[in-house]
Coordinates of C-alpha atoms in Angstrom, one line a residue:
Chain A
M692 CA -18.2 175.1 45.0
F693 CA -16.2 172.2 43.9
Y694 CA -15.6 170.7 47.3
R695 CA -18.3 170.6 50.0
E696 CA -19.4 168.4 53.0
A697 CA -23.0 169.8 53.0
G698 CA -25.5 167.2 52.9
D699 CA -23.2 164.5 53.8
F700 CA -24.8 163.3 56.9
K701 CA -23.6 160.3 59.1
T702 CA -25.9 158.2 61.0
S703 CA -23.5 156.1 62.9
Y704 CA -20.1 156.6 64.7
S705 CA -18.3 154.2 62.8
K706 CA -19.3 156.0 59.6
D707 CA -18.2 159.2 61.3
N708 CA -14.8 157.9 62.4
Q709 CA -13.9 156.7 58.7
T710 CA -10.5 158.1 57.2
F711 CA -12.4 160.0 54.5
P712 CA -15.8 161.1 56.1
I713 CA -16.5 163.3 52.9
K714 CA -17.8 161.5 49.9
I715 CA -15.8 163.4 47.3
D716 CA -12.6 162.7 49.4
R717 CA -13.6 158.8 49.5
V718 CA -14.2 158.9 45.7
G719 CA -11.0 160.5 44.9
Y720 CA -8.8 158.1 47.2
Y721 CA -10.5 155.1 45.5
L722 CA -9.5 156.3 42.3
V723 CA -6.1 157.2 43.1
L724 CA -5.7 153.6 44.4
L725 CA -7.3 152.1 41.0
V726 CA -5.0 154.3 38.9
A727 CA -2.0 153.5 40.9
F728 CA -2.7 149.6 40.9
L729 CA -4.3 149.2 37.3
V730 CA -3.1 152.1 35.3
V731 CA 0.3 153.0 36.0
P732 CA 2.0 149.4 36.0
F733 CA 1.1 149.6 32.2
M734 CA 2.5 153.0 31.4
L735 CA 5.9 152.7 33.0
N736 CA 9.4 152.4 31.7
D737 CA 12.5 151.8 33.6
Y738 CA 13.4 155.7 33.8
W739 CA 10.4 156.5 35.3
V740 CA 10.3 153.6 38.0
N741 CA 13.9 154.4 39.0
A742 CA 14.0 158.2 38.9
I743 CA 10.4 158.8 40.5
F744 CA 8.2 156.2 41.4
L745 CA 10.1 153.7 43.3
P746 CA 12.1 156.4 45.5
F747 CA 8.7 158.2 46.0
L748 CA 7.1 155.0 47.3
I749 CA 10.0 154.0 49.5
Y750 CA 10.7 157.4 51.0
S751 CA 6.8 157.8 51.6
I752 CA 7.2 154.6 53.8
A753 CA 10.0 156.0 55.5
A754 CA 8.3 159.3 56.1
I755 CA 5.2 157.7 57.6
G756 CA 7.5 156.0 59.9
L757 CA 9.4 159.1 60.9
N758 CA 6.1 161.2 61.1
I759 CA 4.6 158.7 63.7
L760 CA 7.7 159.4 65.8
V761 CA 8.3 163.1 65.3
G762 CA 5.0 164.4 64.2
Y763 CA 2.5 162.4 66.4
C764 CA 4.5 161.3 69.3
G765 CA 6.9 164.5 69.2
Q766 CA 10.3 162.5 69.8
V767 CA 12.8 164.0 67.5
S768 CA 14.9 161.5 65.7
L769 CA 17.8 162.1 63.5
G770 CA 18.9 158.3 63.1
T771 CA 16.5 157.5 60.2
G772 CA 19.2 156.7 58.1
G773 CA 20.9 154.2 60.5
F774 CA 17.6 152.6 61.1
M775 CA 16.9 152.2 57.4
A776 CA 20.4 150.6 57.3
V777 CA 19.1 148.3 59.9
G778 CA 16.4 147.2 57.7
A779 CA 18.5 146.6 54.8
Y780 CA 21.2 144.7 56.4
A781 CA 18.4 142.6 58.3
C782 CA 16.8 142.1 54.8
Y783 CA 20.0 141.0 53.5
K784 CA 20.8 138.6 56.0
L785 CA 17.5 137.1 55.9
M786 CA 17.7 136.9 52.1
T787 CA 20.9 135.2 52.2
T788 CA 20.1 132.9 55.2
F789 CA 16.8 131.7 54.4
P790 CA 16.6 131.7 50.5
D791 CA 13.6 129.6 50.2
I792 CA 11.2 132.1 52.2
N793 CA 9.3 134.8 50.3
I794 CA 11.1 137.9 50.3
F795 CA 7.7 139.5 51.2
F796 CA 8.3 138.1 54.8
H797 CA 11.9 138.9 54.7
V798 CA 10.9 142.6 54.3
I799 CA 8.4 142.4 57.2
I800 CA 10.6 140.7 59.5
A801 CA 13.3 143.2 58.5
G802 CA 10.9 145.8 59.7
G803 CA 10.1 143.9 62.9
I804 CA 14.0 143.8 63.8
T805 CA 14.6 147.4 62.8
G806 CA 11.6 148.2 65.4
L807 CA 13.3 146.4 68.0
V808 CA 16.6 148.2 67.5
C809 CA 14.6 151.5 67.4
V810 CA 12.9 150.7 70.9
V811 CA 16.5 150.2 72.3
F812 CA 17.8 153.5 70.6
G813 CA 14.5 155.2 72.0
L814 CA 14.9 154.2 75.6
P815 CA 16.9 157.5 76.2
S816 CA 13.8 159.4 75.6
L817 CA 12.2 158.5 78.7
R818 CA 14.8 160.8 80.3
I819 CA 15.4 163.5 77.9
K820 CA 13.6 165.4 75.5
G821 CA 14.1 167.7 72.4
F822 CA 17.5 168.7 71.2
Y823 CA 19.1 166.1 73.6
L824 CA 17.1 163.4 72.3
A825 CA 17.9 164.3 68.8
V826 CA 21.7 164.3 69.7
A827 CA 21.1 160.9 71.3
T828 CA 19.5 159.2 67.9
L829 CA 22.2 161.1 66.2
A830 CA 24.5 158.6 68.2
A831 CA 22.3 155.7 66.9
Q832 CA 23.1 157.2 63.3
F833 CA 26.7 157.0 63.4
F834 CA 27.0 153.9 65.6
L835 CA 25.0 151.7 63.2
V836 CA 26.7 152.9 60.1
W837 CA 30.0 152.1 62.0
L838 CA 28.7 148.7 62.9
F839 CA 27.5 147.5 59.4
N840 CA 30.8 149.2 58.1
R841 CA 33.3 147.3 60.7
V842 CA 31.6 143.9 61.4
P843 CA 32.1 141.6 58.2
W844 CA 29.4 139.3 59.5
F845 CA 26.7 141.7 58.4
Y846 CA 27.9 141.8 54.8
N847 CA 28.9 138.1 54.6
Y848 CA 32.4 138.8 54.5
S849 CA 32.6 140.1 51.0
A850 CA 35.6 141.5 49.7
S851 CA 34.0 145.0 48.7
G852 CA 32.1 145.3 52.0
Q853 CA 29.1 145.9 50.0
I854 CA 25.7 144.1 50.2
N855 CA 24.1 142.9 47.0
A856 CA 20.6 141.9 46.7
P857 CA 20.2 138.1 45.3
E858 CA 17.6 137.5 42.8
R859 CA 14.1 136.7 44.5
T860 CA 10.8 136.4 43.1
V861 CA 6.9 136.9 44.2
F862 CA 4.8 134.6 42.5
G863 CA 7.5 133.8 40.0
I864 CA 8.1 137.1 39.0
E865 CA 11.4 138.6 39.9
V866 CA 11.3 141.7 42.1
T867 CA 15.0 141.9 43.2
G868 CA 18.3 141.6 41.3
A869 CA 19.4 142.6 37.8
N870 CA 16.4 141.4 35.5
T871 CA 13.5 142.9 37.1
E872 CA 10.8 144.3 35.2
A873 CA 9.8 147.9 35.9
W874 CA 6.0 147.3 36.8
A875 CA 7.0 144.4 39.0
T876 CA 9.2 146.4 41.2
Y877 CA 6.7 149.1 41.3
L878 CA 3.7 146.9 42.3
F879 CA 5.9 145.3 45.0
C880 CA 6.6 148.7 46.6
L881 CA 3.2 149.9 46.1
V882 CA 1.6 147.1 48.1
F883 CA 3.9 147.8 51.1
V884 CA 3.0 151.6 50.8
V885 CA -0.6 151.1 50.7
A886 CA -0.4 148.5 53.6
S887 CA 1.8 151.1 55.8
A888 CA -0.5 154.1 55.2
W889 CA -3.4 152.1 56.1
I890 CA -1.8 150.6 59.3
A891 CA -0.6 154.2 60.3
R892 CA -3.7 155.5 59.7
N893 CA -5.8 153.1 61.7
L894 CA -3.0 153.4 64.7
T895 CA -3.0 157.2 64.6
R896 CA -7.0 157.4 64.7
G897 CA -7.4 155.0 67.6
M898 CA -6.5 154.9 71.1
T899 CA -2.7 154.4 70.3
G900 CA -2.9 157.6 68.2
R901 CA -4.6 159.5 71.1
K902 CA -2.0 158.3 73.5
W903 CA 0.8 159.6 71.3
M904 CA -0.4 162.8 70.6
A905 CA -1.2 163.4 74.3
I906 CA 2.5 162.8 75.0
R907 CA 3.5 165.4 72.3
D908 CA 1.0 168.0 73.3
M909 CA 1.5 167.8 77.3
D910 CA 3.4 165.0 78.5
I911 CA 2.5 165.8 82.2
A912 CA -1.3 165.9 81.6
A913 CA -1.0 162.8 79.4
E914 CA 0.4 160.9 82.5
I915 CA -2.1 162.4 84.8
I916 CA -5.1 160.9 82.6
G917 CA -3.3 157.5 82.7
V918 CA -1.0 157.4 79.8
N919 CA 1.8 155.3 80.6
P920 CA 4.6 157.5 79.0
L921 CA 7.0 154.7 78.9
K922 CA 4.7 152.2 77.0
A923 CA 3.4 155.1 74.6
K924 CA 7.0 156.3 73.7
I925 CA 8.2 152.8 73.3
S926 CA 5.3 151.8 71.0
A927 CA 6.0 154.8 68.8
F928 CA 9.8 154.0 68.4
A929 CA 8.6 150.3 67.6
V930 CA 5.9 151.5 65.1
S931 CA 8.4 154.1 63.4
G932 CA 11.2 151.6 63.4
F933 CA 9.0 148.9 62.0
F934 CA 8.1 151.3 59.0
V935 CA 11.5 152.9 58.8
G936 CA 12.8 149.3 58.4
I937 CA 10.6 148.2 55.7
S938 CA 11.5 151.3 53.6
G939 CA 15.2 150.7 54.3
A940 CA 14.8 146.9 53.3
L941 CA 13.0 148.0 50.0
F942 CA 15.4 150.6 49.3
F943 CA 18.1 148.2 49.3
A944 CA 16.6 145.1 48.0
V945 CA 14.5 146.6 45.3
Y946 CA 15.6 150.1 44.5
L947 CA 19.5 150.2 44.8
G948 CA 20.1 146.3 44.8
A949 CA 23.8 146.9 46.0
V950 CA 24.5 149.1 49.1
E951 CA 27.6 150.7 50.5
V952 CA 26.2 151.8 54.0
G953 CA 27.9 155.0 54.6
E954 CA 26.9 156.1 51.2
A955 CA 23.1 154.9 50.8
F956 CA 22.5 155.2 54.7
G957 CA 24.5 158.2 55.8
I958 CA 23.4 161.2 57.8
T959 CA 22.1 162.7 54.7
K960 CA 19.4 160.0 54.4
S961 CA 18.2 161.1 58.2
F962 CA 17.9 164.5 57.2
L963 CA 16.2 164.1 54.0
V964 CA 13.5 162.0 55.3
L965 CA 13.2 164.7 58.3
F966 CA 12.9 167.4 55.6
M967 CA 10.2 165.4 53.8
I968 CA 8.0 165.6 56.9
I969 CA 8.8 169.0 57.9
I970 CA 7.8 170.1 54.1
G971 CA 5.0 167.7 53.8
G972 CA 3.2 168.3 57.4
L973 CA 4.1 167.0 60.9
G974 CA 1.3 164.8 62.3
S975 CA -0.3 163.9 58.9
I976 CA -0.2 160.8 56.7
F977 CA -1.1 162.8 53.8
G978 CA 2.0 165.1 54.3
S979 CA 4.2 162.1 54.5
F980 CA 3.5 161.4 50.8
A981 CA 3.3 165.1 49.9
G982 CA 6.8 165.6 51.5
A983 CA 8.4 162.5 50.0
A984 CA 6.9 163.5 46.4
F985 CA 8.0 167.1 46.9
L986 CA 11.6 166.2 47.6
V987 CA 11.6 163.1 45.0
L988 CA 10.4 165.3 42.3
L989 CA 12.3 168.5 43.1
P990 CA 15.7 167.3 41.7
V991 CA 14.0 165.6 38.7
V992 CA 12.3 169.0 37.6
L993 CA 15.2 171.0 38.2
K994 CA 17.3 168.8 35.9
V995 CA 14.7 168.9 33.4
V996 CA 14.5 172.6 33.4
G997 CA 18.1 173.4 34.2
V998 CA 20.0 171.1 32.5
D999 CA 17.8 169.8 29.4
M1000 CA 15.8 173.1 28.8
L1001 CA 18.1 176.1 29.6
G1002 CA 21.5 174.1 29.2
W1003 CA 22.9 175.0 32.5
P1004 CA 26.1 172.9 33.7
T1005 CA 24.7 169.9 36.0
D1006 CA 26.9 170.6 39.1
M1007 CA 25.1 174.1 39.3
V1008 CA 21.9 172.7 39.2
A1009 CA 22.9 170.4 41.7
H1010 CA 24.1 173.0 44.0
L1011 CA 20.9 175.2 43.1
Q1012 CA 18.8 172.3 44.6
L1013 CA 20.7 172.3 47.9
V1014 CA 19.9 176.1 48.1
I1015 CA 16.2 175.6 46.9
V1016 CA 15.6 172.7 49.7
G1017 CA 17.4 174.9 52.6
G1018 CA 15.4 178.3 51.5
L1019 CA 12.0 176.1 51.4
I1020 CA 12.9 174.4 54.7
I1021 CA 13.2 177.9 56.4
L1022 CA 10.2 179.4 54.5
F1023 CA 8.0 176.5 55.8
L1024 CA 9.1 176.7 59.4
I1025 CA 8.3 180.4 59.2
L1026 CA 5.1 180.5 57.4
E1027 CA 3.6 177.3 57.5
P1028 CA 4.8 174.9 60.1
H1029 CA 2.1 172.3 59.3
G1030 CA 3.7 171.8 55.8
L1031 CA 2.0 171.1 52.7
A1032 CA -0.8 169.2 54.2
Q1033 CA -1.8 172.4 55.9
L1034 CA -1.8 174.1 52.6
W1035 CA -3.9 171.3 51.2
R1036 CA -6.2 171.7 54.1
V1037 CA -6.6 175.6 53.5
T1038 CA -6.9 175.0 49.9
K1039 CA -10.1 172.8 50.5
Q1040 CA -11.5 175.4 53.0
K1041 CA -11.1 178.0 50.0
L1042 CA -12.6 175.5 47.7
R1043 CA -15.9 175.2 49.6
L1044 CA -16.7 178.9 48.6
W1045 CA -14.8 179.6 45.5
P1046 CA -15.3 181.6 43.6
F1047 CA -17.0 183.6 46.2
P1048 CA -15.2 185.3 48.7
H1049 CA -17.5 184.8 51.6
Chain B
M841 CA -22.1 160.0 113.5
S842 CA -19.5 157.4 112.4
T843 CA -17.5 158.4 109.1
Q844 CA -18.7 154.9 107.8
E845 CA -22.3 155.4 107.8
S846 CA -24.3 156.8 105.0
Y847 CA -26.4 159.7 105.7
V848 CA -29.1 161.7 103.6
T849 CA -28.5 165.5 103.2
E850 CA -31.1 168.1 103.4
D851 CA -31.5 168.2 99.9
G852 CA -31.8 164.5 99.5
R853 CA -28.5 163.3 98.3
T854 CA -26.9 160.2 99.8
I855 CA -23.4 160.7 101.3
G856 CA -22.0 157.3 101.3
P857 CA -19.0 156.0 103.6
T858 CA -15.3 157.2 103.2
V859 CA -13.7 156.7 99.9
M860 CA -10.3 158.2 100.6
E861 CA -8.7 159.4 103.9
M862 CA -5.4 161.4 104.1
K863 CA -3.7 160.5 107.5
N864 CA -1.2 162.9 108.8
I865 CA 0.1 163.9 105.4
T866 CA 3.7 165.9 105.6
L867 CA 5.0 167.3 102.6
R868 CA 8.5 169.0 102.4
F869 CA 10.4 170.6 99.6
G870 CA 13.9 170.8 100.8
G871 CA 13.5 172.9 104.2
V872 CA 10.2 174.2 103.2
K873 CA 7.1 172.5 104.4
A874 CA 4.1 172.9 102.1
I875 CA 1.8 170.6 104.3
T876 CA 2.4 170.0 107.9
D877 CA 0.3 166.8 109.3
I878 CA -2.9 167.1 107.7
S879 CA -5.8 164.7 107.9
F880 CA -9.1 164.7 106.2
D881 CA -11.4 162.2 104.4
I882 CA -13.7 162.3 101.1
R883 CA -16.7 160.3 101.3
E884 CA -18.6 158.9 98.5
G885 CA -20.9 161.4 96.6
E886 CA -20.1 164.4 98.3
I887 CA -18.6 167.6 97.4
R888 CA -15.4 168.2 99.1
A889 CA -14.0 171.9 99.1
I890 CA -10.5 172.7 100.2
I891 CA -9.9 176.4 100.7
G892 CA -7.3 178.6 102.2
P893 CA -5.4 181.8 101.1
N894 CA -2.7 181.8 98.3
G895 CA 0.3 179.5 99.3
A896 CA -1.7 177.5 101.8
G897 CA -0.8 174.2 100.4
K898 CA -4.3 173.4 98.5
S899 CA -2.8 172.4 95.1
S900 CA 0.1 170.4 96.9
M901 CA -2.6 168.5 98.4
L902 CA -4.1 167.9 95.3
N903 CA -0.9 166.9 93.7
V904 CA -0.3 164.3 96.7
I905 CA -3.7 162.8 96.0
S906 CA -3.1 162.6 92.1
G907 CA 0.4 161.1 92.8
F908 CA 2.5 163.9 91.4
Y909 CA 4.2 164.4 94.8
V910 CA 4.8 161.7 97.3
P911 CA 4.5 162.9 100.9
Q912 CA 7.6 162.5 103.1
E913 CA 5.3 161.3 106.2
G914 CA 1.7 160.2 106.2
E915 CA -0.5 157.7 104.6
V916 CA -3.2 157.9 101.7
W917 CA -5.8 155.3 102.2
Y918 CA -8.1 154.6 98.9
K919 CA -11.1 152.4 99.1
G920 CA -10.2 150.9 102.5
K921 CA -6.6 150.0 101.3
K922 CA -3.3 152.0 102.3
R923 CA -1.9 153.2 98.8
P924 CA 1.6 152.6 98.0
P925 CA 3.6 155.4 96.5
M926 CA 2.5 155.6 92.9
K927 CA 3.2 157.1 89.5
P928 CA 0.4 159.8 88.4
Y929 CA -0.8 157.4 85.5
Q930 CA -1.4 154.6 88.1
V931 CA -3.5 156.7 90.3
A932 CA -5.5 157.6 87.1
E933 CA -6.0 153.9 86.5
Q934 CA -7.5 153.6 90.0
G935 CA -10.2 155.9 88.9
I936 CA -8.8 159.4 90.2
A937 CA -9.3 162.1 87.5
R938 CA -8.3 165.5 87.7
T939 CA -8.5 169.2 86.0
F940 CA -5.6 171.7 86.4
Q941 CA -5.6 175.3 87.5
N942 CA -3.7 176.1 84.1
I943 CA -5.5 174.2 81.5
A944 CA -3.8 171.1 80.5
L945 CA -5.4 170.2 77.3
F946 CA -3.7 168.4 74.3
E947 CA -4.0 171.5 72.0
G948 CA -3.3 170.0 68.8
M949 CA -6.1 167.4 69.0
T950 CA -9.9 168.1 68.3
V951 CA -12.2 168.3 71.6
L952 CA -13.7 164.9 70.6
D953 CA -10.1 163.3 70.7
N954 CA -9.4 165.2 74.0
V955 CA -12.6 163.7 75.6
M956 CA -11.8 160.4 74.2
T957 CA -8.1 160.2 75.6
G958 CA -10.0 160.4 79.3
R959 CA -11.7 157.2 78.3
I960 CA -8.1 155.5 78.5
R961 CA -9.1 153.2 81.3
Q962 CA -12.1 151.7 79.3
M963 CA -10.1 151.1 76.2
N964 CA -7.7 148.3 76.1
A965 CA -7.7 146.8 72.7
G966 CA -4.1 145.5 71.4
L967 CA -1.9 147.2 69.0
L968 CA -2.5 144.5 66.4
S969 CA -6.2 144.9 66.7
Q970 CA -6.0 148.9 66.2
A971 CA -3.6 148.3 63.4
I972 CA -6.2 146.7 61.3
W973 CA -9.2 148.6 63.0
K974 CA -11.2 145.3 63.3
G975 CA -12.4 143.5 66.3
K976 CA -12.1 144.7 69.6
A977 CA -10.4 148.1 68.5
E978 CA -13.4 148.9 66.3
K979 CA -16.1 147.7 68.8
E980 CA -14.5 149.5 71.7
E981 CA -14.0 152.7 69.9
I982 CA -17.6 152.9 68.9
A983 CA -19.2 152.1 72.5
N984 CA -16.7 154.6 74.2
R985 CA -17.8 156.9 71.5
E986 CA -21.3 156.9 72.6
A987 CA -20.5 157.0 76.3
V988 CA -18.3 160.3 75.3
E989 CA -21.0 161.6 73.1
K990 CA -23.4 161.5 76.3
I991 CA -20.8 163.6 78.2
I992 CA -20.4 166.1 75.4
D993 CA -24.3 166.4 75.3
F994 CA -24.2 166.9 79.1
L995 CA -21.5 169.5 78.9
E996 CA -23.1 171.2 76.0
I997 CA -20.2 171.4 73.6
Q998 CA -21.7 169.4 70.8
A999 CA -21.0 172.3 68.3
I1000 CA -17.2 172.3 68.8
R1001 CA -16.5 168.7 69.0
K1002 CA -14.3 168.6 65.8
T1003 CA -12.7 171.8 66.6
P1004 CA -8.9 171.7 67.4
V1005 CA -8.6 172.7 71.2
G1006 CA -5.9 175.3 70.4
R1007 CA -8.6 177.4 68.6
L1008 CA -11.1 177.8 71.9
P1009 CA -11.8 180.3 74.2
Y1010 CA -10.8 180.1 77.7
G1011 CA -14.0 179.1 79.3
L1012 CA -14.9 176.2 76.7
K1013 CA -11.3 175.1 77.1
K1014 CA -12.2 174.7 81.0
R1015 CA -15.3 172.8 80.0
V1016 CA -13.5 170.6 77.6
E1017 CA -11.0 169.6 80.2
L1018 CA -13.9 169.1 82.7
A1019 CA -15.4 166.6 80.1
R1020 CA -12.0 164.8 79.7
A1021 CA -11.9 164.1 83.3
L1022 CA -15.4 163.2 83.4
A1023 CA -15.1 160.6 80.6
A1024 CA -12.9 158.5 82.7
E1025 CA -15.8 157.7 85.0
P1026 CA -13.7 158.5 88.0
S1027 CA -14.4 157.4 91.8
I1028 CA -13.1 160.8 92.7
L1029 CA -13.0 163.8 90.3
L1030 CA -10.4 166.6 91.6
L1031 CA -11.0 169.9 90.1
D1032 CA -8.3 172.8 90.7
E1033 CA -9.7 176.0 90.5
P1034 CA -12.5 175.0 88.2
M1035 CA -13.8 178.7 88.1
A1036 CA -10.4 180.6 88.0
G1037 CA -10.5 183.5 85.6
M1038 CA -14.2 183.1 84.7
N1039 CA -17.0 185.8 84.5
V1040 CA -20.2 185.3 86.6
E1041 CA -22.2 183.8 83.8
E1042 CA -19.5 180.9 83.0
K1043 CA -19.1 180.6 86.9
E1044 CA -23.0 179.8 87.1
D1045 CA -22.5 177.5 84.3
M1046 CA -19.8 175.7 85.8
S1047 CA -21.4 175.4 89.2
R1048 CA -24.5 173.8 87.5
F1049 CA -22.2 171.6 85.7
I1050 CA -20.5 170.6 89.0
L1051 CA -24.0 169.9 90.8
D1052 CA -25.4 168.1 88.0
M1053 CA -22.4 165.8 87.6
N1054 CA -22.5 165.1 91.3
D1055 CA -26.3 164.4 91.1
E1056 CA -26.7 162.6 88.0
F1057 CA -23.6 160.7 87.9
G1058 CA -23.2 160.5 91.5
T1059 CA -19.5 161.5 91.1
T1060 CA -17.5 162.3 94.2
I1061 CA -15.9 165.6 93.7
A1062 CA -13.0 167.4 95.6
L1063 CA -12.5 170.9 94.5
I1064 CA -10.1 173.9 95.1
E1065 CA -11.9 177.3 94.6
H1066 CA -11.2 180.9 95.6
D1067 CA -14.8 182.0 95.1
M1068 CA -16.1 181.9 98.7
G1069 CA -19.9 182.1 97.2
V1070 CA -19.4 179.2 95.1
V1071 CA -17.7 177.1 97.7
M1072 CA -20.2 177.8 100.4
D1073 CA -23.0 177.0 98.1
L1074 CA -21.7 173.9 96.3
S1075 CA -20.1 172.1 98.9
D1076 CA -21.1 169.5 101.6
R1077 CA -17.9 169.9 103.7
V1078 CA -15.0 172.1 103.6
V1079 CA -11.2 171.8 104.6
V1080 CA -9.5 175.1 105.5
M1081 CA -5.8 175.3 105.1
D1082 CA -3.3 178.0 106.1
Y1083 CA 0.4 177.8 105.7
G1084 CA 0.2 174.1 105.2
K1085 CA -1.9 173.4 108.2
K1086 CA -5.5 172.6 108.5
I1087 CA -7.3 175.0 110.6
G1088 CA -10.9 174.1 110.0
D1089 CA -13.0 171.2 108.6
G1090 CA -16.7 170.8 108.5
T1091 CA -20.0 171.7 106.8
P1092 CA -19.8 175.6 105.2
D1093 CA -21.8 177.0 108.1
E1094 CA -19.4 175.4 110.6
V1095 CA -16.4 176.8 108.8
R1096 CA -17.9 180.3 108.3
S1097 CA -18.2 180.6 112.2
N1098 CA -14.7 179.3 112.9
Q1099 CA -12.5 181.8 114.6
A1100 CA -9.4 180.5 113.1
V1101 CA -10.8 180.6 109.6
I1102 CA -12.0 184.0 109.8
D1103 CA -8.5 185.2 111.1
A1104 CA -6.8 183.5 108.4
Y1105 CA -8.8 185.1 105.8
L1106 CA -9.2 188.8 107.5
G1107 CA -6.0 188.8 109.4
V1108 CA -5.6 189.4 113.1
A1109 CA -4.3 192.5 114.9
H1110 CA -0.9 192.1 116.0
D1111 CA 0.2 193.6 119.2

C-alpha cells in the first residue's frame, strides 16, 4: 500500500545496479541526508551531541568496518577496541607531530595505519577459522592495549599516561579541543560517516564485495572460481581496519578529547561493536547504522524512563541495561540472526500489501 | 588419425586439437592409490565423459585437473605447455571452470551475484576505482552484467535473478551453478555429475543445456556422469575408470562393446 516497486522499471544496468533501486527508498535517502546536513545542526545542543549524535555517528563507522570483516567476509574479529586504539593513537601522534596539516587528513591517515595493523593481525586468518581466529584477534586486542600503555612514545611521555587532543580547526572552525561548538563536531563526524557508508556500499556491491561474500559462504568454492583467498581476506582486513581506525580517531579526537587506553578501548568496546552488528544485521550497511543507533539509544532511553520518570536508583538502571542487552543478543541470535536489517526488510515486504493480508 | 588434427563429427561439429593432456597420472592418499597411471586427452570443442563405478577415482581425476589434488606422479599438459603444480584459483585463472557434485554455491548471495562471481577473470578494476564506483569499475560492472545476462537468458533463469540462492530448489541450484561456471567463459568446463539427483525432465533440460553450450559457445566439456543413457548420447569420447585404472577409452560405441568395461559394470564370474 505505502511501499511498492510496481511500475518502477529499469532500462539500463547502471540503474538496476544502484543502491536504492526503488524510487521511494531513493527519495527517503536523500531526505535523510538533507535533514542530517541542513536541519539537525541548527537544532543541536551539547547534551544531544555528546549523549546521542557523536557516539551514534562514530560507532556507525566502527560497525560498518567490523561488518565488512565479520558480516561480509565471515572472519570473526574481537580486536575492534584495539584497532580503534590504533586509530586514536595514530591520530594523536600525527596531530602532535604535524600540527600544520589539517586534522581531516590526520584522521584518514590514521585509518590507513590501522588498516595496515589490521592486516598484520589478520594474517592468521589464512590458516585458522572461526573460534580460533576470534581468539587470535582477541590477542590483538590485549596486545595493542598493553602496547599503548607501556610504550611512553605513544603518549608523548605525558605524566598521566593519557593522550589529550590538541585544538585543531577545519576551515577556521574548531572541531577538537575544549572550545568546540556542538554543530561543528557533529558535521565533522557526519562527513566521515556518509563517506564511509558510501565507500562501503560501493565496495560491497562490486566485485570486491562478491569475493568477500564468496569466501564467507564457501571458501573452497570461492577458490575454485578464481578468488585468491589471501587477497580477499587481506583486503577485508585492510578495509575493515581503515574504517575502524577512522572511528577510533574520531572517538578520541572529537568525542572524548582525552583518552586512557584501557578504559576507552578495552575489550568491552570490542564486544559493544560486535553486539551492534549482531543486533543490527550481519552483512548489511543499514544494519550497522541500526545496531549503532540501538545500542547508543538504549542506555539513554533507559535512563530517561528508569531514573527520571520512575525514580529508580542509577546503578540499578545501569545493571538492567546489561541484562537487557544480553537478553536481546540471545533473542536475536535465536529468532532473527540477520538482525534489525532483516526486520526492516520483512516490514517492507508486509507494507507492500498492508492493510490486506494477501 | 593424429590427435593434433581437427576433424568433423557426424553431426557437423568441428573437434579441434588436444587442449589438455593427462600423462601417466598417479595419485595416492597415504597407502591408498586413488588413481594409477592414467593418461588421456581432452580435445578442443568435444564433450568428454569420464565414467566408472563408485570409487573408481573419477572425482579425484577432476580434482587433479582443477588443482585441488597434486598428483604424486605424472604430468598435466594444458594448451601445449606442462602445467606446474598450482593452487585452484590459479587453475581457474587459466580458464578451467567446474561445477561440483554437491552444489557449491554462495547461499547468501543472489543468483545474479553468484553468476557475476564467475566473471572474476574478466573483472580487475582496482580497489580505489571500486570504492568510488567510477571509471573502470563502473564500466566493467555494466559490460560484464551484459555478458552475464546472456548466460542467464541462455539457461532460462531470468525470473530468479534477484533471489538468494539459499531459497532455490535443487534443480535450479544446479542450473545456477552451471551458469556461474559458464560465465567464466572457460576453455574447459568440468562438470561433476551434473545430473545427479534429477528427475527425467530435469535431466533432459540439463542435457539440452550441455549440448547447446557446446554447440553455441564451442565450450569444451569434460563431465562425470552415472546415467549411461545420457553419457552415451552426449559425449564424443568416453574414458572408463575402475579401481583407479583406465580400462577403456574411445567413442561411446567402442566403449560399449569393450569387454573390460562390461565386466566392470556387470561383474565377472569368479571361479
